Structures are given as structure tokens and as C-alpha cells.
Amino acid sequence: RLCPSLRVSPTLADAETMADAETPRPRKRAVEWLLEGESVRTNRHLARFAAAPYLPRLLADPASSALLSRSSRSLRKEIIEAYGMLEQVEATLRGAAPAAIVDLCCGSGFLSLALANEFPAAAVLMFDLDTRIRVRHDASHPNLRFEVADIMADGFGARLGALLREAGGQRGGGP
């Protein structure tokens, strides 16, 4: 036991360790935990997301931070569903390059984000009726556009047609 009256001065190494302990470290987002986990190696959709060439840009993009910071379970579900649907879109397109892709009832827009990154030459139009949805990731993707819309409302078809014509004109037409 040390005598209470004995005081030992901290060394320089001790001071640096204490300073490191006091320096707040940025909290890991759910996406970082997910990327370090076993499921990225065992689930093909998560593996594709983890290997995506655009992932570093997404991770660094402040506009995508809220989407990538949601709860781990929710984020995992979003990624698996988005990349599962992406497989279906690719199978349907059979190698064709679309001029525009429409995501109706897009929710948080994770699928739309994946589509915008996988098909950078296509305009991706995302629609949802929920006015509480805060889609911020569309700001950093010039080919991604979010609209609040009731897809069952009279006039939606005409509005969608106009947006598709506009998107096709900006992209030079195409399939």
C-alpha cells in the first residue's frame, strides 16, 4: 500500500494518456458498426453495399449521415431490402441503361440512393406522401430528386409524366 502522504508526479506518457482519455472521440455510426460485423461477410446484400465503390463518398457525405446513423437493426433492414430490390431492377433492365427510374412510396429513400449511385446517368425520382420524411441525401446527388406526392391523387400521372420528360430531356432521352 502507498502512504497517503507520498505523491508521485505523473510522467509525460501518463499526461498524454490522460489527455487522450479526455479528448472526445467521435461516436461510431450504425453503418461503421455494421461494416465491421460478421453479417457483411455472410449476407450478399450487405457484402455488396460494403464493397460498393461509392461507399467512401457516402460515408464522408454529411447529407447522408442521418440515413447512415439510424439504429443498427433498421439500417441493416434498409440495406438488405434496397440491395435486394436493386438486384431485381438489374435483372429487369438486362443491361439497359435507364434514362429515369421512379421510386414510388420511397420512405427514407435508401433504395433511391442506391439506384442513384448504381445508375449515375439516370434521373432517380423518389415520391412519398409522408411530409415528415426528411430526405437530405438527395442534395448531394444531382441525379436524385425527392417529391412529396400522393400517387393516388388526380393529376399525379400528368405530374409524373412531366417530371419524366424533364428528366429525359436533361439526360438526352433513352430507355
Tab-separated table of C-alpha atoms in Angstrom:
chain	number	residue	atom	x	y	z
A	1	ARG	CA	0.000	0.000	0.000
A	2	LEU	CA	1.098	3.516	-0.721
A	3	CYS	CA	1.451	6.023	2.040
A	4	PRO	CA	-1.219	8.756	1.595
A	5	SER	CA	1.344	11.456	2.063
A	6	LEU	CA	3.504	10.116	-0.779
A	7	ARG	CA	2.704	11.910	-4.018
A	8	VAL	CA	4.082	10.809	-7.342
A	9	SER	CA	4.238	13.205	-10.269
A	10	PRO	CA	2.722	11.842	-13.461
A	11	THR	CA	5.144	11.175	-16.290
A	12	LEU	CA	4.769	12.745	-19.711
A	13	ALA	CA	3.363	9.446	-21.004
A	14	ASP	CA	0.786	9.429	-18.198
A	15	ALA	CA	-0.218	13.002	-19.066
A	16	GLU	CA	-0.683	12.090	-22.752
A	17	THR	CA	-2.776	9.059	-21.799
A	18	MET	CA	-4.972	11.216	-19.553
A	19	ALA	CA	-5.336	13.821	-22.320
A	20	ASP	CA	-6.334	11.112	-24.808
A	21	ALA	CA	-8.942	9.820	-22.372
A	22	GLU	CA	-10.397	13.326	-22.032
A	23	THR	CA	-10.484	14.002	-25.789
A	24	PRO	CA	-13.951	13.121	-27.029
A	25	ARG	CA	-13.848	10.585	-29.804
A	26	PRO	CA	-16.484	10.732	-32.499
A	27	ARG	CA	-19.194	8.172	-31.871
A	28	LYS	CA	-19.379	5.358	-34.354
A	29	ARG	CA	-22.461	5.468	-36.504
A	30	ALA	CA	-24.535	2.365	-37.052
A	31	VAL	CA	-23.019	1.985	-40.508
A	32	GLU	CA	-19.483	1.695	-39.097
A	33	TRP	CA	-20.620	-0.994	-36.639
A	34	LEU	CA	-22.407	-2.801	-39.453
A	35	LEU	CA	-19.378	-2.706	-41.758
A	36	GLU	CA	-17.196	-4.219	-39.024
A	37	GLY	CA	-19.672	-7.012	-38.252
A	38	GLU	CA	-19.888	-10.621	-39.355
A	39	SER	CA	-23.112	-10.104	-41.329
A	40	VAL	CA	-21.230	-8.193	-44.046
A	41	ARG	CA	-19.394	-11.424	-44.801
A	42	THR	CA	-22.461	-13.676	-44.638
A	43	ASN	CA	-25.206	-11.621	-46.328
A	44	ARG	CA	-24.740	-10.943	-50.045
A	45	HIS	CA	-26.695	-7.663	-49.972
A	46	LEU	CA	-24.671	-6.279	-47.078
A	47	ALA	CA	-21.477	-7.520	-48.753
A	48	ARG	CA	-22.389	-5.681	-51.963
A	49	PHE	CA	-23.065	-2.491	-50.013
A	50	ALA	CA	-19.725	-2.833	-48.175
A	51	ALA	CA	-17.869	-3.349	-51.479
A	52	ALA	CA	-19.630	-0.539	-53.370
A	53	PRO	CA	-17.101	1.810	-54.991
A	54	TYR	CA	-19.200	4.807	-53.915
A	55	LEU	CA	-19.319	3.788	-50.227
A	56	PRO	CA	-16.388	6.002	-49.108
A	57	ARG	CA	-18.146	9.016	-50.644
A	58	LEU	CA	-21.404	8.124	-48.859
A	59	LEU	CA	-19.622	7.673	-45.532
A	60	ALA	CA	-17.990	11.100	-45.849
A	61	ASP	CA	-21.132	12.884	-47.087
A	62	PRO	CA	-22.774	14.953	-44.320
A	63	ALA	CA	-26.048	14.846	-46.286
A	64	SER	CA	-26.136	11.037	-45.931
A	65	SER	CA	-25.113	10.962	-42.273
A	66	ALA	CA	-28.635	10.866	-40.816
A	67	LEU	CA	-29.570	7.956	-43.069
A	68	LEU	CA	-26.420	6.030	-42.111
A	69	SER	CA	-26.767	6.793	-38.398
A	70	ARG	CA	-30.170	5.227	-37.762
A	71	SER	CA	-30.431	2.226	-35.456
A	72	SER	CA	-28.306	-0.753	-36.483
A	73	ARG	CA	-31.292	-3.068	-36.936
A	74	SER	CA	-33.182	-0.521	-39.027
A	75	LEU	CA	-30.141	0.291	-41.175
A	76	ARG	CA	-29.399	-3.383	-41.748
A	77	LYS	CA	-33.012	-3.961	-42.858
A	78	GLU	CA	-32.918	-0.908	-45.178
A	79	ILE	CA	-29.689	-2.026	-46.854
A	80	ILE	CA	-30.811	-5.632	-47.331
A	81	GLU	CA	-34.173	-4.548	-48.788
A	82	ALA	CA	-32.606	-1.872	-51.031
A	83	TYR	CA	-29.926	-4.136	-52.458
A	84	GLY	CA	-32.405	-6.997	-52.858
A	85	MET	CA	-34.626	-4.699	-54.898
A	86	LEU	CA	-31.604	-3.406	-56.794
A	87	GLU	CA	-30.929	-6.994	-57.929
A	88	GLN	CA	-34.490	-7.171	-59.268
A	89	VAL	CA	-34.149	-3.841	-61.087
A	90	GLU	CA	-30.908	-5.012	-62.708
A	91	ALA	CA	-32.494	-8.308	-63.745
A	92	THR	CA	-35.415	-6.434	-65.298
A	93	LEU	CA	-33.165	-3.972	-67.148
A	94	ARG	CA	-30.932	-6.779	-68.525
A	95	GLY	CA	-28.034	-4.392	-69.027
A	96	ALA	CA	-30.059	-1.485	-70.453
A	97	ALA	CA	-29.137	1.986	-69.211
A	98	PRO	CA	-32.296	3.722	-67.993
A	99	ALA	CA	-32.818	7.460	-68.528
A	100	ALA	CA	-35.020	7.628	-65.417
A	101	ILE	CA	-36.054	5.432	-62.505
A	102	VAL	CA	-39.112	6.111	-60.340
A	103	ASP	CA	-39.303	5.028	-56.693
A	104	LEU	CA	-42.912	5.322	-55.518
A	105	CYS	CA	-43.561	5.325	-51.757
A	106	CYS	CA	-39.805	5.675	-51.234
A	107	GLY	CA	-39.814	6.092	-47.457
A	108	SER	CA	-36.372	7.162	-46.270
A	109	GLY	CA	-35.040	6.693	-49.789
A	110	PHE	CA	-32.279	4.152	-49.244
A	111	LEU	CA	-33.237	2.279	-52.414
A	112	SER	CA	-33.308	5.556	-54.336
A	113	LEU	CA	-29.853	6.401	-53.022
A	114	ALA	CA	-28.525	3.008	-54.127
A	115	LEU	CA	-30.159	3.429	-57.558
A	116	ALA	CA	-28.725	6.941	-57.969
A	117	ASN	CA	-25.242	5.604	-57.222
A	118	GLU	CA	-25.536	2.414	-59.275
A	119	PHE	CA	-27.037	4.265	-62.273
A	120	PRO	CA	-25.371	7.705	-62.181
A	121	ALA	CA	-26.540	8.591	-65.703
A	122	ALA	CA	-30.214	8.014	-64.777
A	123	ALA	CA	-32.518	10.525	-63.120
A	124	VAL	CA	-33.932	8.895	-59.982
A	125	LEU	CA	-37.282	10.362	-58.947
A	126	MET	CA	-38.476	9.451	-55.468
A	127	PHE	CA	-42.001	10.081	-54.202
A	128	ASP	CA	-43.669	9.701	-50.829
A	129	LEU	CA	-46.808	11.113	-49.240
A	130	ASP	CA	-45.331	11.429	-45.735
A	131	THR	CA	-44.393	15.081	-45.188
A	132	ARG	CA	-42.377	14.135	-42.070
A	133	ILE	CA	-39.761	12.343	-44.138
A	134	ARG	CA	-36.541	14.309	-44.188
A	135	VAL	CA	-34.588	13.254	-47.218
A	136	ARG	CA	-31.294	15.114	-47.121
A	137	HIS	CA	-29.164	12.772	-49.209
A	138	ASP	CA	-30.755	13.983	-52.432
A	139	ALA	CA	-28.882	17.282	-52.064
A	140	SER	CA	-25.508	15.693	-52.780
A	141	HIS	CA	-26.678	13.583	-55.727
A	142	PRO	CA	-27.566	15.653	-58.797
A	143	ASN	CA	-29.456	12.727	-60.341
A	144	LEU	CA	-31.691	12.203	-57.267
A	145	ARG	CA	-34.882	14.173	-56.650
A	146	PHE	CA	-37.437	13.847	-53.827
A	147	GLU	CA	-41.050	14.982	-54.150
A	148	VAL	CA	-43.874	14.832	-51.624
A	149	ALA	CA	-46.818	13.444	-53.580
A	150	ASP	CA	-49.982	11.403	-53.264
A	151	ILE	CA	-49.529	8.890	-56.056
A	152	MET	CA	-53.263	8.086	-55.953
A	153	ALA	CA	-54.330	11.719	-56.420
A	154	ASP	CA	-55.890	13.009	-59.612
A	155	GLY	CA	-53.202	14.638	-61.686
A	156	PHE	CA	-50.280	12.626	-60.334
A	157	GLY	CA	-49.857	10.784	-63.631
A	158	ALA	CA	-49.583	14.068	-65.520
A	159	ARG	CA	-47.114	15.430	-62.952
A	160	LEU	CA	-45.030	12.246	-63.170
A	161	GLY	CA	-45.096	12.398	-66.967
A	162	ALA	CA	-43.849	15.991	-66.932
A	163	LEU	CA	-41.050	15.117	-64.496
A	164	LEU	CA	-40.034	12.126	-66.627
A	165	ARG	CA	-40.000	14.250	-69.793
A	166	GLU	CA	-37.905	16.833	-67.963
A	167	ALA	CA	-35.507	14.149	-66.708
A	168	GLY	CA	-35.270	12.562	-70.159
A	169	GLY	CA	-34.570	15.927	-71.743
A	170	GLN	CA	-31.798	16.663	-69.259
A	171	ARG	CA	-30.264	13.249	-69.855
A	172	GLY	CA	-30.763	13.192	-73.631
A	173	GLY	CA	-33.676	10.735	-73.707
A	174	GLY	CA	-33.171	6.984	-73.774
A	175	PRO	CA	-34.890	3.933	-72.287
